[in-house]
Tab-separated table of C-alpha atoms in Angstrom:
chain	number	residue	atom	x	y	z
X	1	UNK	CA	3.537	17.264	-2.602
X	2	UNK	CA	2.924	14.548	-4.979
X	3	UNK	CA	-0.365	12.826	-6.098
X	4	UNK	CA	-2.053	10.499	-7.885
X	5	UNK	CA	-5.221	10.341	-10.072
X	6	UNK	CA	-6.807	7.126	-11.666
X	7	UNK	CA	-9.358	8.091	-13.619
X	8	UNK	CA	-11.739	4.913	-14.071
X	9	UNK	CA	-13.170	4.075	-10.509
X	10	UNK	CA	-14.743	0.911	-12.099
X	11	UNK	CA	-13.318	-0.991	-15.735
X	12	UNK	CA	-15.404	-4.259	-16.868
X	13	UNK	CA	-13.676	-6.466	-19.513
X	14	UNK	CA	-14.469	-9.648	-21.071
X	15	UNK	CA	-11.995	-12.505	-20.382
X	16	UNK	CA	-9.437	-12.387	-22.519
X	17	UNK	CA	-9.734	-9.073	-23.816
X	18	UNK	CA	-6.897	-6.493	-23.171
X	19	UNK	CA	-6.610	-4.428	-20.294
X	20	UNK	CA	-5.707	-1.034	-19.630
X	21	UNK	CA	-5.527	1.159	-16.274
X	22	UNK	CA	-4.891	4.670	-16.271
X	23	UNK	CA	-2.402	6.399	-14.478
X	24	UNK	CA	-1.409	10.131	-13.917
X	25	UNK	CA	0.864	11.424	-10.972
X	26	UNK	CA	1.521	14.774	-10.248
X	27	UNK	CA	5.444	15.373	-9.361
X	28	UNK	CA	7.801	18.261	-9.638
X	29	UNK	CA	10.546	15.810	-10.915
X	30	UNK	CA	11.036	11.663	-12.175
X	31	UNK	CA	9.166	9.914	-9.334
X	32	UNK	CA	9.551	6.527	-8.259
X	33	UNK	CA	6.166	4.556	-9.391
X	34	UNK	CA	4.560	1.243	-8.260
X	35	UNK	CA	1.223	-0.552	-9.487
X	36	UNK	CA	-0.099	-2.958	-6.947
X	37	UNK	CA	-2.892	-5.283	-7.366
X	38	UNK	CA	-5.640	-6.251	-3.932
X	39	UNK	CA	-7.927	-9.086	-3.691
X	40	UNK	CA	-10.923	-8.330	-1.612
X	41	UNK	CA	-9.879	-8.925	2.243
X	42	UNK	CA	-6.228	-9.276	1.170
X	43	UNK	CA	-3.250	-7.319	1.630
X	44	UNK	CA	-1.539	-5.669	-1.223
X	45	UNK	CA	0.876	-7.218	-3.990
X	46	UNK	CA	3.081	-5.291	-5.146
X	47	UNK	CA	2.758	-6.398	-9.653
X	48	UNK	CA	5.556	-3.842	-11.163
X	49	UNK	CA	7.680	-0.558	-10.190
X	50	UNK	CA	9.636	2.009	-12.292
X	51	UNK	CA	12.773	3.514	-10.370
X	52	UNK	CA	14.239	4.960	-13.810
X	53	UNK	CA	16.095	3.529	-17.102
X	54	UNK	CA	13.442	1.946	-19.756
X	55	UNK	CA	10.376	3.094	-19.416
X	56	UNK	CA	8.622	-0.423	-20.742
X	57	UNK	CA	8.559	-2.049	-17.248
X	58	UNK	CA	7.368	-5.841	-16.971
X	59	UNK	CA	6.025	-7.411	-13.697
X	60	UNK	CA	4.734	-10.259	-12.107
X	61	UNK	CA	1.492	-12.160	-13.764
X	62	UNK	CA	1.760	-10.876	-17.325
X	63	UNK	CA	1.193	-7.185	-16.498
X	64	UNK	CA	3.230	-4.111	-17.655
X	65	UNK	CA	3.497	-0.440	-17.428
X	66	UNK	CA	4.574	2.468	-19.444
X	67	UNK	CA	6.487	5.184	-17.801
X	68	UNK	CA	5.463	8.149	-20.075
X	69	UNK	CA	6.946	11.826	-18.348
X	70	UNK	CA	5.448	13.670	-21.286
X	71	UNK	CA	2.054	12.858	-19.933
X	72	UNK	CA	2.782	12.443	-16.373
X	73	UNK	CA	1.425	8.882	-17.105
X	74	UNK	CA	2.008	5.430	-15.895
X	75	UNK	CA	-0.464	3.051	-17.558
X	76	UNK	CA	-1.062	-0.557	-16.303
X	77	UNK	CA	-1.617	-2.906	-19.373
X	78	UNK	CA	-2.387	-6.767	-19.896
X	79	UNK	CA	-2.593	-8.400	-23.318
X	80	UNK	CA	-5.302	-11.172	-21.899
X	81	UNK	CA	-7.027	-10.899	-18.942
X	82	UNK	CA	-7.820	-13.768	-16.885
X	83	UNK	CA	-11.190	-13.960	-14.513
X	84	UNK	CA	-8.291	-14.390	-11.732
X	85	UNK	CA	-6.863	-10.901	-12.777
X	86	UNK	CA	-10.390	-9.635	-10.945
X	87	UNK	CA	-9.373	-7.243	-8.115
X	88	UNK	CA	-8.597	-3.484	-6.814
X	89	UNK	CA	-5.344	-2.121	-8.649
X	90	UNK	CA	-3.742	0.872	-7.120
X	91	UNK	CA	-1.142	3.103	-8.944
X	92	UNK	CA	1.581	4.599	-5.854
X	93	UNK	CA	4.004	7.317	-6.009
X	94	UNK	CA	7.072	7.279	-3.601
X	95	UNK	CA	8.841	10.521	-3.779
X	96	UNK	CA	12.852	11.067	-4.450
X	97	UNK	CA	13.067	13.934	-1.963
X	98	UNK	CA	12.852	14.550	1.812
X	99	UNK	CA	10.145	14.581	3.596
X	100	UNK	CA	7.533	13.249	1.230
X	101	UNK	CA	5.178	10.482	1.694
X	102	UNK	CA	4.343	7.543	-0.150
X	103	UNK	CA	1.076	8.058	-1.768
X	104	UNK	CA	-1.810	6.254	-3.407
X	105	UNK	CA	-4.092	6.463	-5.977
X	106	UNK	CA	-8.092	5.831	-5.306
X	107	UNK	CA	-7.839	2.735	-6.895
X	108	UNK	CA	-9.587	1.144	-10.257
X	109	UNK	CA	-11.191	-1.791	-9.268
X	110	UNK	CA	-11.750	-4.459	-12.492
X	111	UNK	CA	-14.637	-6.939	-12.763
X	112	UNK	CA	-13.782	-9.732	-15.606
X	113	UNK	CA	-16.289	-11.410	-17.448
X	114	UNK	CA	-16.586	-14.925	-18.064
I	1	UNK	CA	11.526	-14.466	3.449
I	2	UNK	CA	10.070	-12.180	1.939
I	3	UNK	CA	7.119	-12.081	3.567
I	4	UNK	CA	5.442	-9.552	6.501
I	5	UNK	CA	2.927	-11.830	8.880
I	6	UNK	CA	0.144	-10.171	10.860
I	7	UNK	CA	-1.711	-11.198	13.873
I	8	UNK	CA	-4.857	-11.597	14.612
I	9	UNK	CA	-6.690	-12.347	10.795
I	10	UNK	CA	-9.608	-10.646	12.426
I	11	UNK	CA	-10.400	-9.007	15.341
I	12	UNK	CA	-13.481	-8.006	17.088
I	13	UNK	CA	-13.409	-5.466	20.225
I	14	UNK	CA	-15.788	-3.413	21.976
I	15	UNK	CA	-15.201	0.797	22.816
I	16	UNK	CA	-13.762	0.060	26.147
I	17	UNK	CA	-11.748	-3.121	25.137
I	18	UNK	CA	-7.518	-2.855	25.189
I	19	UNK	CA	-6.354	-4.908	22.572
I	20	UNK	CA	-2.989	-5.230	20.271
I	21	UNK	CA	-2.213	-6.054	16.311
I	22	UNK	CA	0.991	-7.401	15.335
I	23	UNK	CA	3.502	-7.415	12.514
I	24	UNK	CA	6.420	-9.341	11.605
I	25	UNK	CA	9.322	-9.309	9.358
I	26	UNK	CA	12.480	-11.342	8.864
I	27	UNK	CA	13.671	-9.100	5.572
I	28	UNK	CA	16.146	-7.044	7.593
I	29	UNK	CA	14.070	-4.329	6.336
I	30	UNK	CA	14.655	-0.673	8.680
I	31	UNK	CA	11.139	1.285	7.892
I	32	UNK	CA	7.664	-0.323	9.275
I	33	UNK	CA	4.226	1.449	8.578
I	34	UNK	CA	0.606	0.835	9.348
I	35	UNK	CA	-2.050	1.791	7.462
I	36	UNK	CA	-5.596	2.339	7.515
I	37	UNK	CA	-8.036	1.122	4.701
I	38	UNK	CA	-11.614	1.353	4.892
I	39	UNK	CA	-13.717	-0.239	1.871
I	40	UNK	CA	-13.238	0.548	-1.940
I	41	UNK	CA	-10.610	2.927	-0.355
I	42	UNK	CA	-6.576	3.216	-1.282
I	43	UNK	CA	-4.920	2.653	1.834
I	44	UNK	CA	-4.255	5.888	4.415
I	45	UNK	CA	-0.813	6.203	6.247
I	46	UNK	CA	-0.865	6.074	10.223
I	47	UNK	CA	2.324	6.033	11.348
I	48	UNK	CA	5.938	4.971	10.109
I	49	UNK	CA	8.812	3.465	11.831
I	50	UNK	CA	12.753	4.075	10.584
I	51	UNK	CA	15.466	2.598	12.349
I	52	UNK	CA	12.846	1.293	15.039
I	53	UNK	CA	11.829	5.130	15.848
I	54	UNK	CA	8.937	7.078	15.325
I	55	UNK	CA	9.358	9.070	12.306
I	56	UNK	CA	5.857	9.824	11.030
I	57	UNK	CA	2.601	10.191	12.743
I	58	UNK	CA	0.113	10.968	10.484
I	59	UNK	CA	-2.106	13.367	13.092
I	60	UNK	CA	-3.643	9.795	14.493
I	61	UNK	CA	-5.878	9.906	17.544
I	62	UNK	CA	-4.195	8.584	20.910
I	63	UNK	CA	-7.030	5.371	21.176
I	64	UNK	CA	-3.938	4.293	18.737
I	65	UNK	CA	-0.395	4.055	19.440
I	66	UNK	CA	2.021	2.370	17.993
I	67	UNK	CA	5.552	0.347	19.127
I	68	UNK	CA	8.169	-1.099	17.516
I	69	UNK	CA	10.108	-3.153	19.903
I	70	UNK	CA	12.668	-4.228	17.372
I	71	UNK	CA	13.615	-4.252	13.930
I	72	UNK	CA	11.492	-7.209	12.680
I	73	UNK	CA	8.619	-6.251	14.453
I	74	UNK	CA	5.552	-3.876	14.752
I	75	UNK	CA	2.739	-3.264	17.269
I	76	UNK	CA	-0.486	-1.524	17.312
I	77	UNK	CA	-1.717	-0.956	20.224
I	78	UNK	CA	-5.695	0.025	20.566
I	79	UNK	CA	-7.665	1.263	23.153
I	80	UNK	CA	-10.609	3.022	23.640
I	81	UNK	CA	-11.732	2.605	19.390
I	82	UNK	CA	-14.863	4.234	18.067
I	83	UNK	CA	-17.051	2.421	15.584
I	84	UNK	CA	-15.773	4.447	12.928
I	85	UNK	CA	-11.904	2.901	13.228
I	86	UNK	CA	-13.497	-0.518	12.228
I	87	UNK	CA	-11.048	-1.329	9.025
I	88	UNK	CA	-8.390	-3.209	7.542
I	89	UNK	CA	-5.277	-2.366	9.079
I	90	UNK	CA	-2.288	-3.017	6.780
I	91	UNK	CA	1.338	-3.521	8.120
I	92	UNK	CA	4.168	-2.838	5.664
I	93	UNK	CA	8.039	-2.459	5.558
I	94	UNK	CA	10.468	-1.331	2.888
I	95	UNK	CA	14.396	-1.836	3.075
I	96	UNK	CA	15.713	2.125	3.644
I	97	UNK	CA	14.513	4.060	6.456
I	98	UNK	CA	16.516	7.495	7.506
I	99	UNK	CA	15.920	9.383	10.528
I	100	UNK	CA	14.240	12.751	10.831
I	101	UNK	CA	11.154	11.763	8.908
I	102	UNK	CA	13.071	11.773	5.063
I	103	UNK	CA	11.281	9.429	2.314
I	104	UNK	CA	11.262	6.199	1.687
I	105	UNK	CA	10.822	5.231	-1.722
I	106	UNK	CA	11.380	1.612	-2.329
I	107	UNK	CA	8.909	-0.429	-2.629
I	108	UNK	CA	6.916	-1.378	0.166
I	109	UNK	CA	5.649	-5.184	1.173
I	110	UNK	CA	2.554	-5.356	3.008
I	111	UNK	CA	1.172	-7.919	5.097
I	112	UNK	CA	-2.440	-9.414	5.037
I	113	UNK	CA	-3.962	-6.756	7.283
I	114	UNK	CA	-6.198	-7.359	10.345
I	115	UNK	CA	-9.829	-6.994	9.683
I	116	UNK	CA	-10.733	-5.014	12.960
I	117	UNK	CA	-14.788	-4.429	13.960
I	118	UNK	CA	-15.297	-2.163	16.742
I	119	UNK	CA	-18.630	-2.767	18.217
């Protein structure tokens, strides 16, 4: 069965700095991967998702993630955060075969600094 | 639309209360899921819905049971909660659905949630 790890429970940046989330899924072949992004009490918005061709994927709000298979890695990044960009980000792994859920990650959650 | 509605917001009910949660959408999507999510917690899988059947139960308790009376939408029907089921309950739905419990693997568009409180 597939899985996901995020590593940092917790990132603080300043605003404006660049942002990076960390990624790792654990599949036996190229899964389908999804970043979403939840504000607290909200449902979830889905920001970018890698099916297959390039690996540099671009998604809503400036963010974008690198499909890397070498290092079972797909990394969430952000030039510039904004004190809006504040929120719970969860990586998700759908699976390409039967029976296999849809899975998340524990989530990084990101507090922004004015 | 592209968007999936749920009814109530929030919802407050006591053990011995019946009540219902309820999710639309008008995407002509064929899978619906619910899922759990307590705080600083990814979301947990209940149940899914393919083709407006039951395809995957996730080992719930009975105090929850789910319908799907058509296509667009999605019930959740409670009765009977403990404390501990006191959550954000998140609807979702995703264009493919198959039979027999298979996948689904595009993306998925969630609702809201209800904010539920079991007293």
């Amino acid at each position: 069965a597939q899985s996901v790890t995020q590593p940092d429970i917790h990132i603080t940046v300043s605003e404006g700095a660049s942002l990076e989330l960390r990624c790792n899924y654990s599949y036996g072949a190229t899964p389908y991967l999804f970043w979403y992004v939840q504000s607290p009490g909200q449902g979830l918005q889905l920001l970018l998702k890698y099916f297959s061709g390039d690996t540099l994927v671009q998604g809503i709000k400036g963010f974008e993630a690198e499909f890397k298979r070498s290092q079972s890695s797909f990394n969430l990044r952000k030039p510039s955060v904004h004190w809006s960009d504040a929120a719970e980000y969860f990586c998700a792994v759908g699976a390409r075969s039967y029976g296999q859920n849809f899975v998340f990650g524990p989530g990084t959650r990101l507090s922004v600094l004015p | 639309d592209t968007e999936v509605t749920q009814t109530p917001k929030h919802l407050v009910m006591g053990m011995t209360n019946k009540k219902s949660l309820k999710c639309e959408q008008h995407m002509g999507h064929r899978a619906m899921y619910w899922y759990k999510q307590k705080a600083k917690k990814p979301p947990e899988l209940m149940f899914v819905y393919s083709y407006e059947k039951l395809s995957i139960n996730e080992s719930v308790p009975s105090r929850f049971s789910p319908e799907c009376p058509n296509s667009s939408l999605l019930n959740l029907h409670l009765h009977a909660l403990q404390p501990e089921d006191s959550a954000l309950y998140l609807c979702a739905s995703s264009q493919e659905g198959a039979e027999g419990g298979t996948v689904n693997y595009n993306e998925q568009f969630f609702g809201p949630g209800t904010r539920l409180t079991v007293l």
